[in-house]
Amino acid sequence: PVVVDNDANVAALGEQFFGKAKGIDTFVYMTVSTGIGAGIVVHGRLVRGASASAGEVGGRGAAIYASNTTDTN
């Protein structure tokens, strides 16, 4: 079978089976690419959420603010 999913979820599964998260049953894989998102694995299972958008932050009205902490006075 072929499964299509978003980049963060697929990357999290890749890390779980072949990468740094191998042997870890609960972790979050963060990604910043086409948006800001995360693949969330809890007790070895990918968490999708009620609307299949668990971990998806970007593209939903989220904003990231940067502030300049250098005092110029």
N, CA, C and O atoms as a Maestro MAE file, in Angstrom:
{
 s_m_m2io_version
 :::
 2.0.0
}

f_m_ct {
 s_m_title
 :::
 protein
 m_atom[292] {
  # First column is atom index #
  i_m_mmod_type
  r_m_x_coord
  r_m_y_coord
  r_m_z_coord
  i_m_residue_number
  s_m_chain_name
  s_m_pdb_residue_name
  s_m_pdb_atom_name
  i_m_atomic_number
  :::
  1 25 0.825 -1.202 0.000 1 A "PRO " " N  " 7
  2 3 0.000 0.000 0.000 1 A "PRO " " CA " 6
  3 2 0.872 1.271 0.000 1 A "PRO " " C  " 6
  4 15 2.024 1.265 0.433 1 A "PRO " " O  " 8
  5 25 0.282 2.327 -0.493 2 A "VAL " " N  " 7
  6 3 0.939 3.633 -0.527 2 A "VAL " " CA " 6
  7 2 0.161 4.570 0.390 2 A "VAL " " C  " 6
  8 15 -1.068 4.609 0.355 2 A "VAL " " O  " 8
  9 25 0.892 5.324 1.211 3 A "VAL " " N  " 7
  10 3 0.269 6.265 2.126 3 A "VAL " " CA " 6
  11 2 0.798 7.660 1.835 3 A "VAL " " C  " 6
  12 15 2.005 7.838 1.672 3 A "VAL " " O  " 8
  13 25 -0.072 8.640 1.767 4 A "VAL " " N  " 7
  14 3 0.311 10.026 1.558 4 A "VAL " " CA " 6
  15 2 0.018 10.787 2.844 4 A "VAL " " C  " 6
  16 15 -1.064 10.659 3.417 4 A "VAL " " O  " 8
  17 25 0.993 11.585 3.296 5 A "ASP " " N  " 7
  18 3 0.823 12.332 4.535 5 A "ASP " " CA " 6
  19 2 1.632 13.620 4.412 5 A "ASP " " C  " 6
  20 15 2.304 13.839 3.404 5 A "ASP " " O  " 8
  21 25 1.569 14.463 5.425 6 A "ASN " " N  " 7
  22 3 2.333 15.710 5.353 6 A "ASN " " CA " 6
  23 2 3.791 15.478 5.735 6 A "ASN " " C  " 6
  24 15 4.139 14.437 6.292 6 A "ASN " " O  " 8
  25 25 4.633 16.455 5.431 7 A "ASP " " N  " 7
  26 3 6.077 16.295 5.598 7 A "ASP " " CA " 6
  27 2 6.498 16.060 7.042 7 A "ASP " " C  " 6
  28 15 7.396 15.254 7.285 7 A "ASP " " O  " 8
  29 25 5.888 16.732 7.999 8 A "ALA " " N  " 7
  30 3 6.273 16.576 9.402 8 A "ALA " " CA " 6
  31 2 5.941 15.174 9.919 8 A "ALA " " C  " 6
  32 15 6.748 14.566 10.623 8 A "ALA " " O  " 8
  33 25 4.779 14.668 9.580 9 A "ASN " " N  " 7
  34 3 4.402 13.325 10.022 9 A "ASN " " CA " 6
  35 2 5.304 12.258 9.421 9 A "ASN " " C  " 6
  36 15 5.742 11.342 10.118 9 A "ASN " " O  " 8
  37 25 5.582 12.375 8.129 10 A "VAL " " N  " 7
  38 3 6.438 11.397 7.461 10 A "VAL " " CA " 6
  39 2 7.865 11.469 8.009 10 A "VAL " " C  " 6
  40 15 8.509 10.436 8.195 10 A "VAL " " O  " 8
  41 25 8.354 12.664 8.263 11 A "ALA " " N  " 7
  42 3 9.700 12.809 8.830 11 A "ALA " " CA " 6
  43 2 9.769 12.203 10.232 11 A "ALA " " C  " 6
  44 15 10.755 11.554 10.581 11 A "ALA " " O  " 8
  45 25 8.731 12.411 11.028 12 A "ALA " " N  " 7
  46 3 8.696 11.825 12.372 12 A "ALA " " CA " 6
  47 2 8.725 10.301 12.295 12 A "ALA " " C  " 6
  48 15 9.445 9.655 13.055 12 A "ALA " " O  " 8
  49 25 7.957 9.734 11.393 13 A "LEU " " N  " 7
  50 3 7.964 8.282 11.239 13 A "LEU " " CA " 6
  51 2 9.321 7.777 10.751 13 A "LEU " " C  " 6
  52 15 9.791 6.725 11.185 13 A "LEU " " O  " 8
  53 25 9.938 8.521 9.859 14 A "GLY " " N  " 7
  54 3 11.280 8.159 9.394 14 A "GLY " " CA " 6
  55 2 12.283 8.146 10.535 14 A "GLY " " C  " 6
  56 15 13.097 7.229 10.645 14 A "GLY " " O  " 8
  57 25 12.224 9.160 11.380 15 A "GLU " " N  " 7
  58 3 13.116 9.206 12.544 15 A "GLU " " CA " 6
  59 2 12.810 8.075 13.522 15 A "GLU " " C  " 6
  60 15 13.719 7.510 14.129 15 A "GLU " " O  " 8
  61 25 11.548 7.753 13.671 16 A "GLN " " N  " 7
  62 3 11.148 6.690 14.596 16 A "GLN " " CA " 6
  63 2 11.699 5.329 14.161 16 A "GLN " " C  " 6
  64 15 12.166 4.549 14.991 16 A "GLN " " O  " 8
  65 25 11.641 5.054 12.875 17 A "PHE " " N  " 7
  66 3 12.041 3.736 12.401 17 A "PHE " " CA " 6
  67 2 13.504 3.636 11.988 17 A "PHE " " C  " 6
  68 15 14.099 2.563 12.081 17 A "PHE " " O  " 8
  69 25 14.105 4.770 11.521 18 A "PHE " " N  " 7
  70 3 15.454 4.691 10.972 18 A "PHE " " CA " 6
  71 2 16.438 5.704 11.546 18 A "PHE " " C  " 6
  72 15 17.638 5.597 11.291 18 A "PHE " " O  " 8
  73 25 15.965 6.686 12.314 19 A "GLY " " N  " 7
  74 3 16.827 7.801 12.714 19 A "GLY " " CA " 6
  75 2 17.083 7.908 14.199 19 A "GLY " " C  " 6
  76 15 17.107 6.912 14.922 19 A "GLY " " O  " 8
  77 25 17.274 9.132 14.636 20 A "LYS " " N  " 7
  78 3 17.637 9.435 16.022 20 A "LYS " " CA " 6
  79 2 16.565 9.044 17.034 20 A "LYS " " C  " 6
  80 15 16.884 8.848 18.207 20 A "LYS " " O  " 8
  81 25 15.325 8.928 16.625 21 A "ALA " " N  " 7
  82 3 14.252 8.576 17.555 21 A "ALA " " CA " 6
  83 2 14.004 7.064 17.626 21 A "ALA " " C  " 6
  84 15 13.061 6.616 18.279 21 A "ALA " " O  " 8
  85 25 14.845 6.293 16.959 22 A "LYS " " N  " 7
  86 3 14.685 4.836 16.996 22 A "LYS " " CA " 6
  87 2 14.818 4.355 18.443 22 A "LYS " " C  " 6
  88 15 15.809 4.644 19.113 22 A "LYS " " O  " 8
  89 25 13.824 3.631 18.908 23 A "GLY " " N  " 7
  90 3 13.817 3.147 20.274 23 A "GLY " " CA " 6
  91 2 13.177 4.099 21.275 23 A "GLY " " C  " 6
  92 15 13.045 3.764 22.452 23 A "GLY " " O  " 8
  93 25 12.777 5.284 20.818 24 A "ILE " " N  " 7
  94 3 12.103 6.258 21.678 24 A "ILE " " CA " 6
  95 2 10.619 6.213 21.346 24 A "ILE " " C  " 6
  96 15 10.245 6.353 20.182 24 A "ILE " " O  " 8
  97 25 9.772 6.021 22.346 25 A "ASP " " N  " 7
  98 3 8.356 5.833 22.023 25 A "ASP " " CA " 6
  99 2 7.517 7.103 22.090 25 A "ASP " " C  " 6
  100 15 6.382 7.104 21.613 25 A "ASP " " O  " 8
  101 25 8.040 8.189 22.669 26 A "THR " " N  " 7
  102 3 7.291 9.443 22.715 26 A "THR " " CA " 6
  103 2 8.235 10.592 22.387 26 A "THR " " C  " 6
  104 15 9.218 10.812 23.095 26 A "THR " " O  " 8
  105 25 7.937 11.331 21.308 27 A "PHE " " N  " 7
  106 3 8.773 12.457 20.905 27 A "PHE " " CA " 6
  107 2 7.994 13.367 19.960 27 A "PHE " " C  " 6
  108 15 6.932 13.005 19.454 27 A "PHE " " O  " 8
  109 25 8.548 14.548 19.737 28 A "VAL " " N  " 7
  110 3 7.983 15.512 18.788 28 A "VAL " " CA " 6
  111 2 9.067 15.861 17.781 28 A "VAL " " C  " 6
  112 15 10.188 16.197 18.163 28 A "VAL " " O  " 8
  113 25 8.741 15.783 16.504 29 A "TYR " " N  " 7
  114 3 9.645 16.162 15.427 29 A "TYR " " CA " 6
  115 2 9.148 17.480 14.851 29 A "TYR " " C  " 6
  116 15 8.068 17.534 14.263 29 A "TYR " " O  " 8
  117 25 9.930 18.545 15.014 30 A "MET " " N  " 7
  118 3 9.530 19.871 14.524 30 A "MET " " CA " 6
  119 2 10.107 20.108 13.134 30 A "MET " " C  " 6
  120 15 11.227 19.694 12.834 30 A "MET " " O  " 8
  121 25 9.330 20.775 12.295 31 A "THR " " N  " 7
  122 3 9.798 21.120 10.961 31 A "THR " " CA " 6
  123 2 9.371 22.539 10.594 31 A "THR " " C  " 6
  124 15 8.273 22.983 10.929 31 A "THR " " O  " 8
  125 25 10.254 23.227 9.908 32 A "VAL " " N  " 7
  126 3 9.932 24.537 9.339 32 A "VAL " " CA " 6
  127 2 10.289 24.432 7.868 32 A "VAL " " C  " 6
  128 15 11.465 24.460 7.506 32 A "VAL " " O  " 8
  129 25 9.280 24.312 7.023 33 A "SER " " N  " 7
  130 3 9.509 24.202 5.577 33 A "SER " " CA " 6
  131 2 8.360 24.867 4.846 33 A "SER " " C  " 6
  132 15 8.370 26.087 4.676 33 A "SER " " O  " 8
  133 25 7.385 24.114 4.414 34 A "THR " " N  " 7
  134 3 6.221 24.692 3.739 34 A "THR " " CA " 6
  135 2 5.312 25.392 4.734 34 A "THR " " C  " 6
  136 15 4.374 26.085 4.340 34 A "THR " " O  " 8
  137 25 5.578 25.219 5.999 35 A "GLY " " N  " 7
  138 3 4.857 25.829 7.112 35 A "GLY " " CA " 6
  139 2 5.579 25.429 8.382 35 A "GLY " " C  " 6
  140 15 6.685 24.891 8.328 35 A "GLY " " O  " 8
  141 25 4.975 25.681 9.495 36 A "ILE " " N  " 7
  142 3 5.545 25.259 10.763 36 A "ILE " " CA " 6
  143 2 4.680 24.114 11.272 36 A "ILE " " C  " 6
  144 15 3.468 24.257 11.433 36 A "ILE " " O  " 8
  145 25 5.310 22.996 11.519 37 A "GLY " " N  " 7
  146 3 4.527 21.850 11.944 37 A "GLY " " CA " 6
  147 2 5.345 20.892 12.769 37 A "GLY " " C  " 6
  148 15 6.544 21.084 12.969 37 A "GLY " " O  " 8
  149 25 4.689 19.867 13.241 38 A "ALA " " N  " 7
  150 3 5.347 18.854 14.046 38 A "ALA " " CA " 6
  151 2 4.677 17.515 13.818 38 A "ALA " " C  " 6
  152 15 3.460 17.418 13.663 38 A "ALA " " O  " 8
  153 25 5.496 16.505 13.802 39 A "GLY " " N  " 7
  154 3 5.001 15.147 13.841 39 A "GLY " " CA " 6
  155 2 5.083 14.696 15.292 39 A "GLY " " C  " 6
  156 15 6.164 14.706 15.881 39 A "GLY " " O  " 8
  157 25 3.971 14.305 15.867 40 A "ILE " " N  " 7
  158 3 3.915 13.951 17.282 40 A "ILE " " CA " 6
  159 2 3.706 12.448 17.404 40 A "ILE " " C  " 6
  160 15 2.738 11.894 16.883 40 A "ILE " " O  " 8
  161 25 4.630 11.802 18.102 41 A "VAL " " N  " 7
  162 3 4.531 10.360 18.336 41 A "VAL " " CA " 6
  163 2 4.408 10.144 19.837 41 A "VAL " " C  " 6
  164 15 5.261 10.587 20.606 41 A "VAL " " O  " 8
  165 25 3.351 9.466 20.250 42 A "VAL " " N  " 7
  166 3 3.113 9.172 21.665 42 A "VAL " " CA " 6
  167 2 2.908 7.669 21.810 42 A "VAL " " C  " 6
  168 15 2.054 7.081 21.146 42 A "VAL " " O  " 8
  169 25 3.689 7.066 22.674 43 A "HIS " " N  " 7
  170 3 3.637 5.621 22.908 43 A "HIS " " CA " 6
  171 2 3.770 4.839 21.599 43 A "HIS " " C  " 6
  172 15 3.103 3.825 21.394 43 A "HIS " " O  " 8
  173 25 4.654 5.338 20.711 44 A "GLY " " N  " 7
  174 3 4.938 4.640 19.466 44 A "GLY " " CA " 6
  175 2 3.960 4.857 18.338 44 A "GLY " " C  " 6
  176 15 4.126 4.299 17.254 44 A "GLY " " O  " 8
  177 25 2.935 5.667 18.579 45 A "ARG " " N  " 7
  178 3 1.918 5.886 17.535 45 A "ARG " " CA " 6
  179 2 1.854 7.356 17.143 45 A "ARG " " C  " 6
  180 15 1.924 8.240 17.997 45 A "ARG " " O  " 8
  181 25 1.722 7.608 15.854 46 A "LEU " " N  " 7
  182 3 1.596 8.967 15.347 46 A "LEU " " CA " 6
  183 2 0.262 9.558 15.793 46 A "LEU " " C  " 6
  184 15 -0.787 8.942 15.606 46 A "LEU " " O  " 8
  185 25 0.302 10.744 16.378 47 A "VAL " " N  " 7
  186 3 -0.916 11.425 16.829 47 A "VAL " " CA " 6
  187 2 -1.419 12.304 15.690 47 A "VAL " " C  " 6
  188 15 -0.686 13.159 15.193 47 A "VAL " " O  " 8
  189 25 -2.648 12.099 15.282 48 A "ARG " " N  " 7
  190 3 -3.233 12.879 14.183 48 A "ARG " " CA " 6
  191 2 -4.243 13.905 14.669 48 A "ARG " " C  " 6
  192 15 -4.423 14.933 14.015 48 A "ARG " " O  " 8
  193 25 -4.896 13.669 15.771 49 A "GLY " " N  " 7
  194 3 -5.896 14.608 16.271 49 A "GLY " " CA " 6
  195 2 -7.249 14.383 15.633 49 A "GLY " " C  " 6
  196 15 -7.380 13.625 14.673 49 A "GLY " " O  " 8
  197 25 -8.247 15.045 16.172 50 A "ALA " " N  " 7
  198 3 -9.626 14.858 15.718 50 A "ALA " " CA " 6
  199 2 -9.828 15.280 14.266 50 A "ALA " " C  " 6
  200 15 -10.625 14.674 13.551 50 A "ALA " " O  " 8
  201 25 -9.112 16.311 13.828 51 A "SER " " N  " 7
  202 3 -9.266 16.785 12.450 51 A "SER " " CA " 6
  203 2 -8.028 16.498 11.604 51 A "SER " " C  " 6
  204 15 -7.825 17.123 10.563 51 A "SER " " O  " 8
  205 25 -7.209 15.562 12.047 52 A "ALA " " N  " 7
  206 3 -5.981 15.160 11.347 52 A "ALA " " CA " 6
  207 2 -4.998 16.312 11.178 52 A "ALA " " C  " 6
  208 15 -4.224 16.331 10.221 52 A "ALA " " O  " 8
  209 25 -5.024 17.268 12.097 53 A "SER " " N  " 7
  210 3 -4.104 18.396 11.986 53 A "SER " " CA " 6
  211 2 -3.290 18.625 13.261 53 A "SER " " C  " 6
  212 15 -2.806 19.733 13.493 53 A "SER " " O  " 8
  213 25 -3.138 17.598 14.080 54 A "ALA " " N  " 7
  214 3 -2.327 17.729 15.287 54 A "ALA " " CA " 6
  215 2 -0.899 18.095 14.906 54 A "ALA " " C  " 6
  216 15 -0.317 17.485 14.009 54 A "ALA " " O  " 8
  217 25 -0.346 19.067 15.570 55 A "GLY " " N  " 7
  218 3 1.023 19.496 15.307 55 A "GLY " " CA " 6
  219 2 1.171 20.530 14.218 55 A "GLY " " C  " 6
  220 15 2.262 21.069 14.033 55 A "GLY " " O  " 8
  221 25 0.115 20.824 13.494 56 A "GLU " " N  " 7
  222 3 0.203 21.806 12.411 56 A "GLU " " CA " 6
  223 2 -0.035 23.203 12.960 56 A "GLU " " C  " 6
  224 15 -1.135 23.523 13.411 56 A "GLU " " O  " 8
  225 25 0.997 24.028 12.920 57 A "VAL " " N  " 7
  226 3 0.904 25.377 13.472 57 A "VAL " " CA " 6
  227 2 0.807 26.408 12.359 57 A "VAL " " C  " 6
  228 15 -0.082 27.260 12.387 57 A "VAL " " O  " 8
  229 25 1.693 26.350 11.392 58 A "GLY " " N  " 7
  230 3 1.746 27.344 10.320 58 A "GLY " " CA " 6
  231 2 0.552 27.281 9.405 58 A "GLY " " C  " 6
  232 15 -0.042 26.221 9.207 58 A "GLY " " O  " 8
  233 25 0.205 28.417 8.851 59 A "GLY " " N  " 7
  234 3 -0.896 28.481 7.909 59 A "GLY " " CA " 6
  235 2 -2.258 28.572 8.554 59 A "GLY " " C  " 6
  236 15 -3.275 28.489 7.865 59 A "GLY " " O  " 8
  237 25 -2.299 28.739 9.853 60 A "ARG " " N  " 7
  238 3 -3.574 28.833 10.554 60 A "ARG " " CA " 6
  239 2 -3.658 30.134 11.348 60 A "ARG " " C  " 6
  240 15 -4.249 30.181 12.426 60 A "ARG " " O  " 8
  241 25 -3.066 31.169 10.804 61 A "GLY " " N  " 7
  242 3 -3.122 32.466 11.461 61 A "GLY " " CA " 6
  243 2 -2.067 32.652 12.535 61 A "GLY " " C  " 6
  244 15 -2.106 33.630 13.281 61 A "GLY " " O  " 8
  245 25 -1.137 31.737 12.620 62 A "ALA " " N  " 7
  246 3 -0.072 31.868 13.621 62 A "ALA " " CA " 6
  247 2 0.948 32.890 13.149 62 A "ALA " " C  " 6
  248 15 1.183 33.042 11.951 62 A "ALA " " O  " 8
  249 25 1.534 33.569 14.078 63 A "ALA " " N  " 7
  250 3 2.561 34.549 13.745 63 A "ALA " " CA " 6
  251 2 3.753 34.354 14.659 63 A "ALA " " C  " 6
  252 15 3.607 33.994 15.827 63 A "ALA " " O  " 8
  253 25 4.921 34.593 14.119 64 A "ILE " " N  " 7
  254 3 6.142 34.532 14.911 64 A "ILE " " CA " 6
  255 2 6.692 35.947 14.988 64 A "ILE " " C  " 6
  256 15 6.867 36.616 13.970 64 A "ILE " " O  " 8
  257 25 6.956 36.385 16.186 65 A "TYR " " N  " 7
  258 3 7.454 37.730 16.388 65 A "TYR " " CA " 6
  259 2 8.892 37.695 16.863 65 A "TYR " " C  " 6
  260 15 9.248 36.896 17.729 65 A "TYR " " O  " 8
  261 25 9.704 38.545 16.308 66 A "ALA " " N  " 7
  262 3 11.090 38.695 16.752 66 A "ALA " " CA " 6
  263 2 11.225 40.094 17.310 66 A "ALA " " C  " 6
  264 15 10.690 41.055 16.758 66 A "ALA " " O  " 8
  265 25 11.939 40.192 18.399 67 A "SER " " N  " 7
  266 3 12.159 41.514 18.971 67 A "SER " " CA " 6
  267 2 13.640 41.806 19.064 67 A "SER " " C  " 6
  268 15 14.453 40.906 19.276 67 A "SER " " O  " 8
  269 25 13.975 43.043 18.908 68 A "ASN " " N  " 7
  270 3 15.352 43.479 19.022 68 A "ASN " " CA " 6
  271 2 15.599 43.833 20.485 68 A "ASN " " C  " 6
  272 15 15.004 44.774 21.009 68 A "ASN " " O  " 8
  273 25 16.464 43.089 21.133 69 A "THR " " N  " 7
  274 3 16.712 43.326 22.541 69 A "THR " " CA " 6
  275 2 17.903 44.267 22.781 69 A "THR " " C  " 6
  276 15 18.278 44.529 23.924 69 A "THR " " O  " 8
  277 25 18.474 44.756 21.713 70 A "THR " " N  " 7
  278 3 19.609 45.668 21.832 70 A "THR " " CA " 6
  279 2 19.101 47.060 22.194 70 A "THR " " C  " 6
  280 15 18.271 47.630 21.486 70 A "THR " " O  " 8
  281 25 19.595 47.590 23.281 71 A "ASP " " N  " 7
  282 3 19.195 48.930 23.721 71 A "ASP " " CA " 6
  283 2 20.032 49.952 22.969 71 A "ASP " " C  " 6
  284 15 21.258 49.943 23.080 71 A "ASP " " O  " 8
  285 25 19.395 50.831 22.207 72 A "THR " " N  " 7
  286 3 20.112 51.832 21.423 72 A "THR " " CA " 6
  287 2 20.159 53.187 22.118 72 A "THR " " C  " 6
  288 15 20.708 54.138 21.562 72 A "THR " " O  " 8
  289 25 19.607 53.297 23.299 73 A "ASN " " N  " 7
  290 3 19.627 54.579 24.022 73 A "ASN " " CA " 6
  291 2 20.861 54.761 24.838 73 A "ASN " " C  " 6
  292 15 21.019 55.788 25.498 73 A "ASN " " O  " 8
  :::
 }
 m_bond[291] {
  # First column is bond index #
  i_m_from
  i_m_to
  i_m_order
  :::
  1 1 2 1
  2 2 3 1
  3 3 4 2
  4 3 5 1
  5 5 6 1
  6 6 7 1
  7 7 8 2
  8 7 9 1
  9 9 10 1
  10 10 11 1
  11 11 12 2
  12 11 13 1
  13 13 14 1
  14 14 15 1
  15 15 16 2
  16 15 17 1
  17 17 18 1
  18 18 19 1
  19 19 20 2
  20 19 21 1
  21 21 22 1
  22 22 23 1
  23 23 24 2
  24 23 25 1
  25 25 26 1
  26 26 27 1
  27 27 28 2
  28 27 29 1
  29 29 30 1
  30 30 31 1
  31 31 32 2
  32 31 33 1
  33 33 34 1
  34 34 35 1
  35 35 36 2
  36 35 37 1
  37 37 38 1
  38 38 39 1
  39 39 40 2
  40 39 41 1
  41 41 42 1
  42 42 43 1
  43 43 44 2
  44 43 45 1
  45 45 46 1
  46 46 47 1
  47 47 48 2
  48 47 49 1
  49 49 50 1
  50 50 51 1
  51 51 52 2
  52 51 53 1
  53 53 54 1
  54 54 55 1
  55 55 56 2
  56 55 57 1
  57 57 58 1
  58 58 59 1
  59 59 60 2
  60 59 61 1
  61 61 62 1
  62 62 63 1
  63 63 64 2
  64 63 65 1
  65 65 66 1
  66 66 67 1
  67 67 68 2
  68 67 69 1
  69 69 70 1
  70 70 71 1
  71 71 72 2
  72 71 73 1
  73 73 74 1
  74 74 75 1
  75 75 76 2
  76 75 77 1
  77 77 78 1
  78 78 79 1
  79 79 80 2
  80 79 81 1
  81 81 82 1
  82 82 83 1
  83 83 84 2
  84 83 85 1
  85 85 86 1
  86 86 87 1
  87 87 88 2
  88 87 89 1
  89 89 90 1
  90 90 91 1
  91 91 92 2
  92 91 93 1
  93 93 94 1
  94 94 95 1
  95 95 96 2
  96 95 97 1
  97 97 98 1
  98 98 99 1
  99 99 100 2
  100 99 101 1
  101 101 102 1
  102 102 103 1
  103 103 104 2
  104 103 105 1
  105 105 106 1
  106 106 107 1
  107 107 108 2
  108 107 109 1
  109 109 110 1
  110 110 111 1
  111 111 112 2
  112 111 113 1
  113 113 114 1
  114 114 115 1
  115 115 116 2
  116 115 117 1
  117 117 118 1
  118 118 119 1
  119 119 120 2
  120 119 121 1
  121 121 122 1
  122 122 123 1
  123 123 124 2
  124 123 125 1
  125 125 126 1
  126 126 127 1
  127 127 128 2
  128 127 129 1
  129 129 130 1
  130 130 131 1
  131 131 132 2
  132 131 133 1
  133 133 134 1
  134 134 135 1
  135 135 136 2
  136 135 137 1
  137 137 138 1
  138 138 139 1
  139 139 140 2
  140 139 141 1
  141 141 142 1
  142 142 143 1
  143 143 144 2
  144 143 145 1
  145 145 146 1
  146 146 147 1
  147 147 148 2
  148 147 149 1
  149 149 150 1
  150 150 151 1
  151 151 152 2
  152 151 153 1
  153 153 154 1
  154 154 155 1
  155 155 156 2
  156 155 157 1
  157 157 158 1
  158 158 159 1
  159 159 160 2
  160 159 161 1
  161 161 162 1
  162 162 163 1
  163 163 164 2
  164 163 165 1
  165 165 166 1
  166 166 167 1
  167 167 168 2
  168 167 169 1
  169 169 170 1
  170 170 171 1
  171 171 172 2
  172 171 173 1
  173 173 174 1
  174 174 175 1
  175 175 176 2
  176 175 177 1
  177 177 178 1
  178 178 179 1
  179 179 180 2
  180 179 181 1
  181 181 182 1
  182 182 183 1
  183 183 184 2
  184 183 185 1
  185 185 186 1
  186 186 187 1
  187 187 188 2
  188 187 189 1
  189 189 190 1
  190 190 191 1
  191 191 192 2
  192 191 193 1
  193 193 194 1
  194 194 195 1
  195 195 196 2
  196 195 197 1
  197 197 198 1
  198 198 199 1
  199 199 200 2
  200 199 201 1
  201 201 202 1
  202 202 203 1
  203 203 204 2
  204 203 205 1
  205 205 206 1
  206 206 207 1
  207 207 208 2
  208 207 209 1
  209 209 210 1
  210 210 211 1
  211 211 212 2
  212 211 213 1
  213 213 214 1
  214 214 215 1
  215 215 216 2
  216 215 217 1
  217 217 218 1
  218 218 219 1
  219 219 220 2
  220 219 221 1
  221 221 222 1
  222 222 223 1
  223 223 224 2
  224 223 225 1
  225 225 226 1
  226 226 227 1
  227 227 228 2
  228 227 229 1
  229 229 230 1
  230 230 231 1
  231 231 232 2
  232 231 233 1
  233 233 234 1
  234 234 235 1
  235 235 236 2
  236 235 237 1
  237 237 238 1
  238 238 239 1
  239 239 240 2
  240 239 241 1
  241 241 242 1
  242 242 243 1
  243 243 244 2
  244 243 245 1
  245 245 246 1
  246 246 247 1
  247 247 248 2
  248 247 249 1
  249 249 250 1
  250 250 251 1
  251 251 252 2
  252 251 253 1
  253 253 254 1
  254 254 255 1
  255 255 256 2
  256 255 257 1
  257 257 258 1
  258 258 259 1
  259 259 260 2
  260 259 261 1
  261 261 262 1
  262 262 263 1
  263 263 264 2
  264 263 265 1
  265 265 266 1
  266 266 267 1
  267 267 268 2
  268 267 269 1
  269 269 270 1
  270 270 271 1
  271 271 272 2
  272 271 273 1
  273 273 274 1
  274 274 275 1
  275 275 276 2
  276 275 277 1
  277 277 278 1
  278 278 279 1
  279 279 280 2
  280 279 281 1
  281 281 282 1
  282 282 283 1
  283 283 284 2
  284 283 285 1
  285 285 286 1
  286 286 287 1
  287 287 288 2
  288 287 289 1
  289 289 290 1
  290 290 291 1
  291 291 292 2
  :::
 }
}
